[in-house]
mmCIF file of C-alpha atoms and ligand atoms in Angstrom:
data_model
loop_
_atom_site.group_PDB
_atom_site.id
_atom_site.type_symbol
_atom_site.label_atom_id
_atom_site.label_comp_id
_atom_site.label_asym_id
_atom_site.label_seq_id
_atom_site.Cartn_x
_atom_site.Cartn_y
_atom_site.Cartn_z
ATOM 1 C CA MET A 1 91.792 118.931 131.122
ATOM 2 C CA SER A 2 95.006 117.218 131.904
ATOM 3 C CA GLN A 3 96.836 114.976 129.467
ATOM 4 C CA ARG A 4 96.278 111.232 129.890
ATOM 5 C CA PRO A 5 99.351 109.648 131.533
ATOM 6 C CA THR A 6 101.781 108.545 128.774
ATOM 7 C CA ASN A 7 102.777 105.165 129.837
ATOM 8 C CA SER A 8 103.703 105.204 126.098
ATOM 9 C CA THR A 9 105.264 101.945 125.367
ATOM 10 C CA SER A 10 105.082 99.826 128.558
ATOM 11 C CA PRO A 11 104.299 96.252 127.814
ATOM 12 C CA SER A 12 101.324 96.205 130.194
ATOM 13 C CA ARG A 13 99.591 98.505 127.794
ATOM 14 C CA TYR A 14 99.309 95.777 125.276
ATOM 15 C CA PRO A 15 98.103 92.123 125.764
ATOM 16 C CA ASN A 16 101.255 89.990 125.731
ATOM 17 C CA ASP A 17 99.954 87.396 123.380
ATOM 18 C CA ARG A 18 100.958 85.720 120.072
ATOM 19 C CA PHE A 19 101.023 89.064 118.172
ATOM 20 C CA VAL A 20 103.880 90.852 119.872
ATOM 21 C CA PRO A 21 106.051 92.710 117.381
ATOM 22 C CA ARG A 22 109.782 91.786 117.545
ATOM 23 C CA PRO A 23 112.875 93.191 115.754
ATOM 24 C CA GLU A 24 113.050 90.069 113.721
ATOM 25 C CA ASP A 25 109.822 90.985 112.159
ATOM 26 C CA HIS A 26 111.591 93.771 110.492
ATOM 27 C CA PHE A 27 109.046 96.602 111.104
ATOM 28 C CA THR A 28 110.139 99.982 110.407
ATOM 29 C CA PHE A 29 108.633 103.587 110.746
ATOM 30 C CA GLY A 30 109.588 106.801 109.040
ATOM 31 C CA LEU A 31 110.607 109.441 111.706
ATOM 32 C CA TRP A 32 107.881 111.454 110.291
ATOM 33 C CA THR A 33 105.017 108.944 111.000
ATOM 34 C CA VAL A 34 104.963 108.916 114.787
ATOM 35 C CA GLY A 35 106.611 112.282 114.772
ATOM 36 C CA ASN A 36 103.736 113.781 112.822
ATOM 37 C CA PRO A 37 102.251 116.725 115.040
ATOM 38 C CA GLY A 38 98.802 116.382 113.556
ATOM 39 C CA ARG A 39 98.935 119.518 111.409
ATOM 40 C CA ASP A 40 96.683 119.333 108.415
ATOM 41 C CA PRO A 41 95.560 121.851 105.550
ATOM 42 C CA PHE A 42 92.695 123.073 107.914
ATOM 43 C CA GLY A 43 94.285 122.923 111.335
ATOM 44 C CA LEU A 44 97.371 123.706 113.409
ATOM 45 C CA ALA A 45 99.521 120.987 115.201
ATOM 46 C CA VAL A 46 97.885 119.085 118.121
ATOM 47 C CA ARG A 47 100.885 117.387 119.437
ATOM 48 C CA GLU A 48 104.434 118.357 120.632
ATOM 49 C CA VAL A 49 107.116 117.690 118.197
ATOM 50 C CA MET A 50 109.146 114.650 119.441
ATOM 51 C CA SER A 51 112.983 114.461 119.061
ATOM 52 C CA SER A 52 114.303 111.710 116.716
ATOM 53 C CA VAL A 53 116.084 110.228 119.804
ATOM 54 C CA LYS A 54 112.918 109.812 121.703
ATOM 55 C CA ILE A 55 111.177 108.281 118.660
ATOM 56 C CA VAL A 56 114.016 105.721 118.315
ATOM 57 C CA ARG A 57 113.922 104.775 122.003
ATOM 58 C CA GLU A 58 109.933 104.546 122.121
ATOM 59 C CA LEU A 59 109.718 102.466 118.751
ATOM 60 C CA ALA A 60 112.393 100.180 120.098
ATOM 61 C CA LYS A 61 110.498 99.332 123.270
ATOM 62 C CA LEU A 62 107.486 98.569 121.054
ATOM 63 C CA GLY A 63 109.407 95.867 119.114
ATOM 64 C CA ALA A 64 110.239 97.790 115.891
ATOM 65 C CA TYR A 65 113.388 96.963 113.978
ATOM 66 C CA GLY A 66 114.240 100.400 112.701
ATOM 67 C CA VAL A 67 113.372 103.907 111.558
ATOM 68 C CA ASN A 68 113.656 105.637 108.133
ATOM 69 C CA LEU A 69 114.092 109.302 107.421
ATOM 70 C CA HIS A 70 114.135 112.232 105.092
ATOM 71 C CA ASP A 71 117.134 114.328 105.535
ATOM 72 C CA GLU A 72 115.079 117.141 107.135
ATOM 73 C CA ASP A 73 113.508 114.842 109.554
ATOM 74 C CA LEU A 74 116.809 114.854 111.240
ATOM 75 C CA ILE A 75 118.750 117.791 110.024
ATOM 76 C CA PRO A 76 116.869 121.041 109.719
ATOM 77 C CA PHE A 77 117.141 122.778 106.373
ATOM 78 C CA GLY A 78 120.064 125.298 106.468
ATOM 79 C CA SER A 79 121.933 123.576 109.461
ATOM 80 C CA SER A 80 125.681 124.272 109.510
ATOM 81 C CA THR A 81 127.964 121.305 109.416
ATOM 82 C CA ALA A 82 128.678 121.526 112.930
ATOM 83 C CA GLU A 83 124.997 121.476 113.780
ATOM 84 C CA ARG A 84 124.486 118.555 111.365
ATOM 85 C CA ASP A 85 127.377 116.589 112.887
ATOM 86 C CA LYS A 86 126.146 117.016 116.433
ATOM 87 C CA ILE A 87 122.623 115.878 115.504
ATOM 88 C CA VAL A 88 123.985 112.764 113.789
ATOM 89 C CA ARG A 89 126.148 112.029 116.693
ATOM 90 C CA ASP A 90 123.287 112.058 119.218
ATOM 91 C CA PHE A 91 121.105 110.222 116.786
ATOM 92 C CA LYS A 92 123.705 107.384 116.247
ATOM 93 C CA GLY A 93 123.991 107.182 120.097
ATOM 94 C CA ALA A 94 120.364 106.390 120.238
ATOM 95 C CA LEU A 95 120.615 103.886 117.555
ATOM 96 C CA ALA A 96 123.577 102.171 119.348
ATOM 97 C CA GLU A 97 121.846 102.189 122.597
ATOM 98 C CA THR A 98 118.707 100.600 121.273
ATOM 99 C CA GLY A 99 120.023 98.397 118.427
ATOM 100 C CA MET A 100 117.570 100.207 116.073
ATOM 101 C CA LYS A 101 118.691 100.337 112.341
ATOM 102 C CA VAL A 102 118.079 102.860 109.529
ATOM 103 C CA PRO A 103 117.479 100.585 106.506
ATOM 104 C CA MET A 104 116.147 103.298 104.291
ATOM 105 C CA ALA A 105 116.690 107.065 103.683
ATOM 106 C CA THR A 106 115.269 109.626 101.418
ATOM 107 C CA THR A 107 115.417 113.293 100.373
ATOM 108 C CA ASN A 108 112.751 115.965 101.314
ATOM 109 C CA LEU A 109 112.377 117.633 97.964
ATOM 110 C CA PHE A 110 108.798 118.740 98.671
ATOM 111 C CA SER A 111 108.675 121.078 101.815
ATOM 112 C CA GLN A 112 110.919 123.907 100.912
ATOM 113 C CA PRO A 113 109.386 126.874 98.845
ATOM 114 C CA VAL A 114 112.217 126.723 96.502
ATOM 115 C CA PHE A 115 110.927 123.301 95.217
ATOM 116 C CA ARG A 116 107.299 124.586 94.754
ATOM 117 C CA GLU A 117 107.461 124.179 91.047
ATOM 118 C CA GLY A 118 109.159 120.809 91.137
ATOM 119 C CA ALA A 119 112.610 119.570 91.935
ATOM 120 C CA PHE A 120 114.236 117.284 89.451
ATOM 121 C CA THR A 121 111.643 118.170 86.936
ATOM 122 C CA SER A 122 111.644 121.970 87.693
ATOM 123 C CA ASN A 123 111.518 124.476 84.757
ATOM 124 C CA ASP A 124 114.318 126.314 86.711
ATOM 125 C CA ALA A 125 117.731 124.720 86.071
ATOM 126 C CA ALA A 126 119.147 126.159 89.209
ATOM 127 C CA VAL A 127 116.295 124.295 91.198
ATOM 128 C CA ARG A 128 117.091 121.100 89.477
ATOM 129 C CA ALA A 129 120.847 121.549 90.334
ATOM 130 C CA LEU A 130 119.917 122.336 93.971
ATOM 131 C CA ALA A 131 117.803 119.269 94.052
ATOM 132 C CA LEU A 132 120.831 117.199 93.012
ATOM 133 C CA GLN A 133 123.083 118.735 95.387
ATOM 134 C CA LYS A 134 120.546 118.146 98.209
ATOM 135 C CA THR A 135 120.004 114.477 97.382
ATOM 136 C CA MET A 136 123.741 113.817 97.191
ATOM 137 C CA ARG A 137 124.275 115.226 100.697
ATOM 138 C CA SER A 138 121.113 113.304 101.805
ATOM 139 C CA ILE A 139 122.402 110.002 100.201
ATOM 140 C CA ASP A 140 125.744 110.596 102.223
ATOM 141 C CA LEU A 141 123.743 110.966 105.384
ATOM 142 C CA GLY A 142 121.737 107.820 104.614
ATOM 143 C CA VAL A 143 124.811 105.689 103.962
ATOM 144 C CA GLU A 144 126.418 107.086 107.087
ATOM 145 C CA LEU A 145 123.508 105.972 109.055
ATOM 146 C CA GLY A 146 123.522 102.414 107.490
ATOM 147 C CA ALA A 147 120.838 102.690 104.835
ATOM 148 C CA SER A 148 120.982 100.411 101.988
ATOM 149 C CA ILE A 149 117.761 101.524 100.157
ATOM 150 C CA TYR A 150 117.244 105.184 98.926
ATOM 151 C CA VAL A 151 113.766 106.144 98.203
ATOM 152 C CA PHE A 152 112.608 108.806 95.706
ATOM 153 C CA TRP A 153 109.139 110.292 96.070
ATOM 154 C CA GLY A 154 108.606 113.229 93.654
ATOM 155 C CA GLY A 155 105.939 115.079 95.612
ATOM 156 C CA ARG A 156 106.429 118.124 93.672
ATOM 157 C CA GLU A 157 107.283 116.524 90.322
ATOM 158 C CA GLY A 158 104.167 117.571 88.750
ATOM 159 C CA LEU A 159 101.966 120.408 87.592
ATOM 160 C CA GLU A 160 98.589 122.209 87.779
ATOM 161 C CA THR A 161 98.534 123.422 84.150
ATOM 162 C CA ASN A 162 99.900 121.465 81.208
ATOM 163 C CA ALA A 163 100.781 124.831 79.646
ATOM 164 C CA CYS A 164 103.829 125.113 81.710
ATOM 165 C CA LYS A 165 105.682 121.926 80.695
ATOM 166 C CA ASP A 166 105.822 119.206 77.932
ATOM 167 C CA PRO A 167 105.455 115.817 79.642
ATOM 168 C CA ARG A 168 108.341 114.509 77.703
ATOM 169 C CA ASP A 169 110.585 117.061 79.249
ATOM 170 C CA ALA A 170 109.589 116.010 82.808
ATOM 171 C CA VAL A 171 110.321 112.385 82.168
ATOM 172 C CA LYS A 172 113.698 113.290 80.505
ATOM 173 C CA ARG A 173 114.702 115.508 83.454
ATOM 174 C CA PHE A 174 113.716 112.864 86.066
ATOM 175 C CA ARG A 175 115.683 110.236 84.090
ATOM 176 C CA GLU A 176 118.665 112.772 84.040
ATOM 177 C CA ALA A 177 118.522 113.231 87.782
ATOM 178 C CA ILE A 178 118.115 109.329 88.510
ATOM 179 C CA ASN A 179 121.022 108.586 86.148
ATOM 180 C CA PHE A 180 123.232 111.329 87.643
ATOM 181 C CA LEU A 181 122.530 109.938 91.262
ATOM 182 C CA CYS A 182 123.080 106.390 90.270
ATOM 183 C CA GLU A 183 126.532 107.424 89.003
ATOM 184 C CA TYR A 184 127.147 109.381 92.183
ATOM 185 C CA SER A 185 126.253 106.476 94.303
ATOM 186 C CA ARG A 186 128.526 104.102 92.348
ATOM 187 C CA ASP A 187 131.391 106.656 92.167
ATOM 188 C CA SER A 188 131.237 107.100 95.936
ATOM 189 C CA GLY A 189 131.580 103.296 96.479
ATOM 190 C CA TYR A 190 127.983 103.122 98.012
ATOM 191 C CA ASP A 191 126.088 99.817 97.778
ATOM 192 C CA LEU A 192 122.676 101.570 97.504
ATOM 193 C CA LYS A 193 119.616 100.528 95.689
ATOM 194 C CA PHE A 194 117.241 103.107 94.557
ATOM 195 C CA ALA A 195 113.422 102.666 94.981
ATOM 196 C CA LEU A 196 110.994 104.975 93.155
ATOM 197 C CA GLU A 197 107.635 105.826 94.724
ATOM 198 C CA ALA A 198 104.681 106.674 92.630
ATOM 199 C CA LYS A 199 101.680 108.830 93.609
ATOM 200 C CA PRO A 200 99.091 110.038 91.192
ATOM 201 C CA ASN A 201 98.518 113.557 92.722
ATOM 202 C CA GLU A 202 98.742 115.748 95.875
ATOM 203 C CA PRO A 203 100.358 117.904 96.697
ATOM 204 C CA ARG A 204 100.524 118.649 92.911
ATOM 205 C CA GLY A 205 97.395 118.547 90.726
ATOM 206 C CA ASP A 206 99.063 115.783 88.921
ATOM 207 C CA ILE A 207 102.331 114.070 89.627
ATOM 208 C CA PHE A 208 104.411 112.555 86.874
ATOM 209 C CA LEU A 209 105.074 108.879 86.849
ATOM 210 C CA PRO A 210 101.757 108.429 88.786
ATOM 211 C CA THR A 211 101.598 104.593 89.391
ATOM 212 C CA THR A 212 104.054 101.737 90.191
ATOM 213 C CA GLY A 213 103.484 100.568 86.688
ATOM 214 C CA HIS A 214 104.620 103.724 85.155
ATOM 215 C CA MET A 215 107.778 103.611 87.340
ATOM 216 C CA LEU A 216 108.491 100.095 86.336
ATOM 217 C CA ALA A 217 108.444 101.154 82.688
ATOM 218 C CA PHE A 218 110.491 104.121 83.447
ATOM 219 C CA ILE A 219 113.246 101.969 85.344
ATOM 220 C CA TYR A 220 114.084 100.223 81.904
ATOM 221 C CA THR A 221 114.953 103.454 80.270
ATOM 222 C CA LEU A 222 117.707 104.284 82.707
ATOM 223 C CA GLU A 223 121.483 103.728 82.297
ATOM 224 C CA HIS A 224 121.594 101.543 85.474
ATOM 225 C CA PRO A 225 118.201 99.799 85.601
ATOM 226 C CA GLU A 226 119.665 97.083 87.778
ATOM 227 C CA MET A 227 120.184 99.597 90.514
ATOM 228 C CA VAL A 228 116.664 100.787 90.612
ATOM 229 C CA GLY A 229 113.415 99.467 91.686
ATOM 230 C CA VAL A 230 110.224 100.561 93.359
ATOM 231 C CA ASN A 231 108.636 101.557 96.677
ATOM 232 C CA PRO A 232 104.866 101.162 96.222
ATOM 233 C CA GLU A 233 102.546 102.612 98.736
ATOM 234 C CA VAL A 234 99.029 101.157 99.549
ATOM 235 C CA ALA A 235 97.346 104.595 99.571
ATOM 236 C CA HIS A 236 98.930 105.886 96.408
ATOM 237 C CA GLU A 237 97.889 102.956 94.233
ATOM 238 C CA GLN A 238 94.505 102.847 95.752
ATOM 239 C CA MET A 239 94.135 106.654 94.944
ATOM 240 C CA SER A 240 94.235 105.644 91.349
ATOM 241 C CA GLY A 241 91.681 103.017 91.937
ATOM 242 C CA LEU A 242 94.084 100.059 91.600
ATOM 243 C CA ASP A 243 94.533 96.921 93.470
ATOM 244 C CA PHE A 244 97.665 97.380 95.582
ATOM 245 C CA SER A 245 98.610 93.640 95.706
ATOM 246 C CA HIS A 246 98.604 93.611 91.989
ATOM 247 C CA ALA A 247 101.067 96.416 91.646
ATOM 248 C CA VAL A 248 103.315 94.666 94.285
ATOM 249 C CA GLY A 249 103.016 91.272 92.530
ATOM 250 C CA GLN A 250 104.191 92.734 89.280
ATOM 251 C CA ALA A 251 107.145 94.393 91.096
ATOM 252 C CA ILE A 252 108.089 91.168 92.952
ATOM 253 C CA GLU A 253 107.726 89.205 89.782
ATOM 254 C CA ALA A 254 110.170 91.589 88.024
ATOM 255 C CA GLY A 255 112.621 91.510 91.087
ATOM 256 C CA LYS A 256 112.059 95.218 91.482
ATOM 257 C CA LEU A 257 110.178 95.456 94.842
ATOM 258 C CA PHE A 258 113.047 97.033 96.692
ATOM 259 C CA HIS A 259 110.847 98.666 99.604
ATOM 260 C CA ILE A 260 107.216 99.014 100.492
ATOM 261 C CA ASP A 261 105.163 101.743 102.357
ATOM 262 C CA LEU A 262 102.279 100.270 104.262
ATOM 263 C CA ASN A 263 99.273 102.140 105.286
ATOM 264 C CA GLY A 264 95.489 102.327 104.998
ATOM 265 C CA GLN A 265 93.142 104.488 102.674
ATOM 266 C CA LYS A 266 89.521 104.946 102.058
ATOM 267 C CA PRO A 267 88.647 104.812 98.308
ATOM 268 C CA GLY A 268 88.290 108.163 96.637
ATOM 269 C CA ARG A 269 89.967 110.194 99.332
ATOM 270 C CA TYR A 270 93.100 112.366 99.334
ATOM 271 C CA ASP A 271 96.224 110.446 100.563
ATOM 272 C CA GLN A 272 95.145 109.602 104.017
ATOM 273 C CA ASP A 273 98.099 107.622 105.191
ATOM 274 C CA LEU A 274 96.028 105.840 107.865
ATOM 275 C CA ARG A 275 97.252 102.977 110.093
ATOM 276 C CA PHE A 276 97.975 99.900 108.211
ATOM 277 C CA ALA A 277 94.921 97.518 107.926
ATOM 278 C CA SER A 278 92.557 100.119 109.510
ATOM 279 C CA GLU A 279 90.616 100.217 106.142
ATOM 280 C CA ASP A 280 90.141 97.553 103.531
ATOM 281 C CA GLN A 281 91.281 94.520 105.708
ATOM 282 C CA LYS A 282 90.721 92.126 102.872
ATOM 283 C CA GLY A 283 93.183 93.904 100.586
ATOM 284 C CA ALA A 284 95.537 94.278 103.572
ATOM 285 C CA PHE A 285 95.313 90.236 103.905
ATOM 286 C CA PHE A 286 95.954 89.659 100.182
ATOM 287 C CA LEU A 287 99.063 91.981 100.338
ATOM 288 C CA VAL A 288 100.470 90.251 103.453
ATOM 289 C CA LYS A 289 99.711 86.941 101.864
ATOM 290 C CA LEU A 290 101.639 87.979 98.690
ATOM 291 C CA LEU A 291 104.720 89.246 100.697
ATOM 292 C CA GLU A 292 104.746 86.113 102.914
ATOM 293 C CA ASP A 293 103.980 83.639 100.179
ATOM 294 C CA SER A 294 106.693 85.029 97.950
ATOM 295 C CA ARG A 295 109.061 85.023 101.006
ATOM 296 C CA TRP A 296 109.816 88.801 100.278
ATOM 297 C CA ASP A 297 112.700 89.840 102.628
ATOM 298 C CA GLY A 298 112.359 93.471 102.597
ATOM 299 C CA MET A 299 111.496 95.769 105.489
ATOM 300 C CA ARG A 300 107.693 95.928 106.477
ATOM 301 C CA HIS A 301 107.763 99.851 106.562
ATOM 302 C CA PHE A 302 104.887 102.008 107.697
ATOM 303 C CA ASP A 303 104.354 105.280 105.998
ATOM 304 C CA SER A 304 101.322 106.448 107.860
ATOM 305 C CA HIS A 305 100.551 108.606 110.704
ATOM 306 C CA PRO A 306 98.119 108.627 113.829
ATOM 307 C CA TYR A 307 94.620 110.426 113.649
ATOM 308 C CA ARG A 308 94.774 114.095 114.514
ATOM 309 C CA THR A 309 92.513 113.155 117.564
ATOM 310 C CA GLU A 310 95.434 111.475 119.228
ATOM 311 C CA ASP A 311 97.554 112.455 122.156
ATOM 312 C CA GLU A 312 101.099 110.902 122.654
ATOM 313 C CA GLN A 313 99.496 107.769 124.010
ATOM 314 C CA GLY A 314 97.470 107.470 120.909
ATOM 315 C CA VAL A 315 100.661 107.709 118.750
ATOM 316 C CA TRP A 316 102.135 104.748 120.485
ATOM 317 C CA ASP A 317 98.958 102.829 120.092
ATOM 318 C CA PHE A 318 99.030 103.746 116.329
ATOM 319 C CA ALA A 319 102.511 102.323 116.039
ATOM 320 C CA TYR A 320 101.900 99.193 117.999
ATOM 321 C CA TYR A 321 98.738 98.400 116.374
ATOM 322 C CA SER A 322 100.283 98.870 112.868
ATOM 323 C CA MET A 323 102.689 96.063 113.674
ATOM 324 C CA ARG A 324 100.204 93.909 115.469
ATOM 325 C CA SER A 325 97.684 94.048 112.604
ATOM 326 C CA TYR A 326 100.485 92.769 110.150
ATOM 327 C CA LEU A 327 101.076 89.918 112.569
ATOM 328 C CA ILE A 328 97.374 89.045 112.934
ATOM 329 C CA LEU A 329 96.982 89.021 109.105
ATOM 330 C CA LYS A 330 100.201 86.883 108.871
ATOM 331 C CA ASP A 331 98.477 84.388 111.160
ATOM 332 C CA LYS A 332 95.215 84.645 108.964
ATOM 333 C CA VAL A 333 97.567 83.820 105.992
ATOM 334 C CA ALA A 334 98.701 80.498 107.821
ATOM 335 C CA ARG A 335 95.054 79.774 108.448
ATOM 336 C CA PHE A 336 94.012 80.294 104.953
ATOM 337 C CA HIS A 337 96.800 77.746 103.733
ATOM 338 C CA ALA A 338 95.864 75.185 106.367
ATOM 339 C CA ASP A 339 92.189 75.370 105.764
ATOM 340 C CA PRO A 340 91.051 71.872 104.302
ATOM 341 C CA GLU A 341 88.165 73.197 102.100
ATOM 342 C CA ILE A 342 90.323 76.097 100.833
ATOM 343 C CA LYS A 343 93.049 73.623 100.091
ATOM 344 C CA GLN A 344 90.783 71.301 98.270
ATOM 345 C CA ILE A 345 89.419 74.059 95.966
ATOM 346 C CA LEU A 346 93.020 75.158 95.285
ATOM 347 C CA ALA A 347 94.086 71.667 94.534
ATOM 348 C CA THR A 348 91.360 71.295 91.976
ATOM 349 C CA LEU A 349 92.395 74.680 90.318
ATOM 350 C CA GLU A 350 96.017 73.540 90.339
ATOM 351 C CA LYS A 351 95.040 70.350 88.502
ATOM 352 C CA ARG A 352 93.006 72.396 86.060
ATOM 353 C CA SER A 353 95.878 74.764 85.414
ATOM 354 C CA THR A 354 98.472 72.156 84.931
ATOM 355 C CA THR A 355 96.874 69.680 82.459
ATOM 356 C CA GLN A 356 98.476 69.267 78.973
ATOM 357 C CA VAL A 357 96.370 69.735 75.913
ATOM 358 C CA ALA A 358 97.491 68.090 72.557
ATOM 359 C CA GLY A 359 100.753 67.378 74.231
ATOM 360 C CA VAL A 360 101.266 71.102 74.938
ATOM 361 C CA GLY A 361 101.329 73.178 78.033
ATOM 362 C CA PRO A 362 100.781 74.060 80.753
ATOM 363 C CA THR A 363 103.663 76.337 80.245
ATOM 364 C CA PHE A 364 103.850 77.413 76.627
ATOM 365 C CA LYS A 365 107.231 77.762 74.869
ATOM 366 C CA TYR A 366 107.051 77.975 71.263
ATOM 367 C CA ASP A 367 108.399 75.200 69.035
ATOM 368 C CA LYS A 368 107.129 74.269 65.507
ATOM 369 C CA LYS A 369 106.001 70.771 66.489
ATOM 370 C CA SER A 370 103.878 72.141 69.435
ATOM 371 C CA ALA A 371 102.478 75.006 67.408
ATOM 372 C CA ALA A 372 101.380 72.675 64.620
ATOM 373 C CA ALA A 373 99.702 70.147 67.063
ATOM 374 C CA LEU A 374 97.994 73.031 68.942
ATOM 375 C CA LYS A 375 96.631 74.445 65.828
ATOM 376 C CA ALA A 376 95.359 71.046 64.681
ATOM 377 C CA HIS A 377 93.762 70.299 68.031
ATOM 378 C CA THR A 378 89.832 70.464 68.542
ATOM 379 C CA PHE A 379 88.721 71.874 71.708
ATOM 380 C CA ASP A 380 85.311 70.893 73.196
ATOM 381 C CA THR A 381 84.626 74.399 74.245
ATOM 382 C CA THR A 382 80.974 73.572 75.367
ATOM 383 C CA ALA A 383 82.317 71.092 77.894
ATOM 384 C CA MET A 384 85.086 73.557 78.827
ATOM 385 C CA ALA A 385 82.777 76.315 79.349
ATOM 386 C CA SER A 386 80.231 74.183 81.462
ATOM 387 C CA VAL A 387 82.601 73.775 84.507
ATOM 388 C CA GLY A 388 82.495 76.475 87.003
ATOM 389 C CA TYR A 389 85.527 77.675 89.268
ATOM 390 C CA GLU A 390 83.819 77.623 92.758
ATOM 391 C CA TYR A 391 85.113 81.128 93.495
ATOM 392 C CA GLU A 392 82.089 82.139 95.494
ATOM 393 C CA ARG A 393 82.891 79.379 97.958
ATOM 394 C CA LEU A 394 86.518 80.089 97.874
ATOM 395 C CA ASP A 395 85.952 83.799 98.683
ATOM 396 C CA GLN A 396 83.387 83.042 101.325
ATOM 397 C CA LEU A 397 85.818 80.632 103.112
ATOM 398 C CA THR A 398 88.516 83.345 102.767
ATOM 399 C CA THR A 399 86.185 85.945 104.235
ATOM 400 C CA GLU A 400 85.307 83.482 107.068
ATOM 401 C CA VAL A 401 88.963 83.128 107.886
ATOM 402 C CA LEU A 402 89.223 86.796 107.988
ATOM 403 C CA LEU A 403 86.104 87.200 110.337
ATOM 404 C CA GLY A 404 87.624 84.554 112.661
ATOM 405 C CA VAL A 405 84.979 81.900 112.211
ATOM 406 C CA ARG A 406 87.426 79.308 110.447
HETATM 407 C C1 DIG B 501 105.201 109.918 100.884
HETATM 408 O O1 DIG B 501 104.349 108.773 100.697
HETATM 409 C C2 DIG B 501 106.526 109.550 100.767
HETATM 410 C C3 DIG B 501 107.413 110.372 101.742
HETATM 411 O O2 DIG B 501 106.813 110.331 102.996
HETATM 412 C C4 DIG B 501 108.686 109.809 101.637
HETATM 413 O O3 DIG B 501 109.505 110.409 100.678
HETATM 414 C C5 DIG B 501 108.331 108.282 101.096
HETATM 415 C C6 DIG B 501 109.168 107.259 101.884
HETATM 416 O O4 DIG B 501 108.392 106.316 102.374
HETATM 417 N N1 DIG B 501 107.043 108.271 101.152
HETATM 418 MN MN1 MN B 502 101.019 108.527 101.265
HETATM 419 MN MN1 MN B 503 105.194 106.923 101.154
#
């Protein structure tokens, strides 16, 4: 059976309409996403491994802004300095040729067998030291390529039996590593921000610091918390049964959303890293609404990969549709805000939320006089409880915007 012709990223393949991705949309992809050869725990690779230069050129044609990478996505483990320098030179050539950027970099501390028991949190001090060395070198590479965000995903920072490690030691060791690397970055004169990525499990039975909330709490125990934020991923929060937009909302509100991993996930499954908005379109809509309403200016980064069923053409379809779906949802957000009935319900809610009571509110800052007035006030709780909120209609109207009938 011959391969389908790979007309890969020729514009004719995709309708040239309102949802054409452009570099100014700031869509980025990990090299490992479109470069995923389709291997899984039960099957061999189904696609050729593509060079990073080809990935850069093809994504540029699709309208992407940039690519992100783990050290080993570009530089094979154990490469000599000369081999490393040649690879970096060729890669930089492709970036210069296409104008593609590298906004984020990260370290692969999860593939090599030496990290099988963890990296920063390993019970083996030599492994912890190796993880620091590998990360320092990877940070240098990321900065050399222009990265301003450095992500830490602790894929192996976990365990299968609690008999092996006191959880307090794991947190202490992770903090030691991040503090060390914050100092390394500052000492090197790098203007880097670190973004911590949570995941509850897989590949380890349990992973420490399992959700974005845990990471936010952890950040404030660091020596340089101002340098460190979070990189929430859709699938990872959903694996914990959480609403992803709430984790992102808390991070934005704390000024700690430094990066984001967009993808799709079915509830109750392993980490599927599906195409963005291919599942849970409503959740994806509210995420895009939050990012756009808050005018968040970070990269719209996809950490996902094509179905194993796909050939190379399917890989580029996956990439193009990831960006296209984001733009379609961004248009739905505009329709939501412009819808007169939705506006009317939200205006009523806004009025209800901003009335004063006993001369106090709607924002409550303590002072003696207000507290006394509030304590003395008599509430008509029966009347207050009798007025509904019209959320059934609000949600139906929202759903109809998403279904394209409004
Ligand atoms: C997995 O979700 C992790 C790795 O792919 C990478 O370290 C990080 C960067 O997006 N996400
Ligand atoms: Mn994932
Ligand atoms: Mn990720």
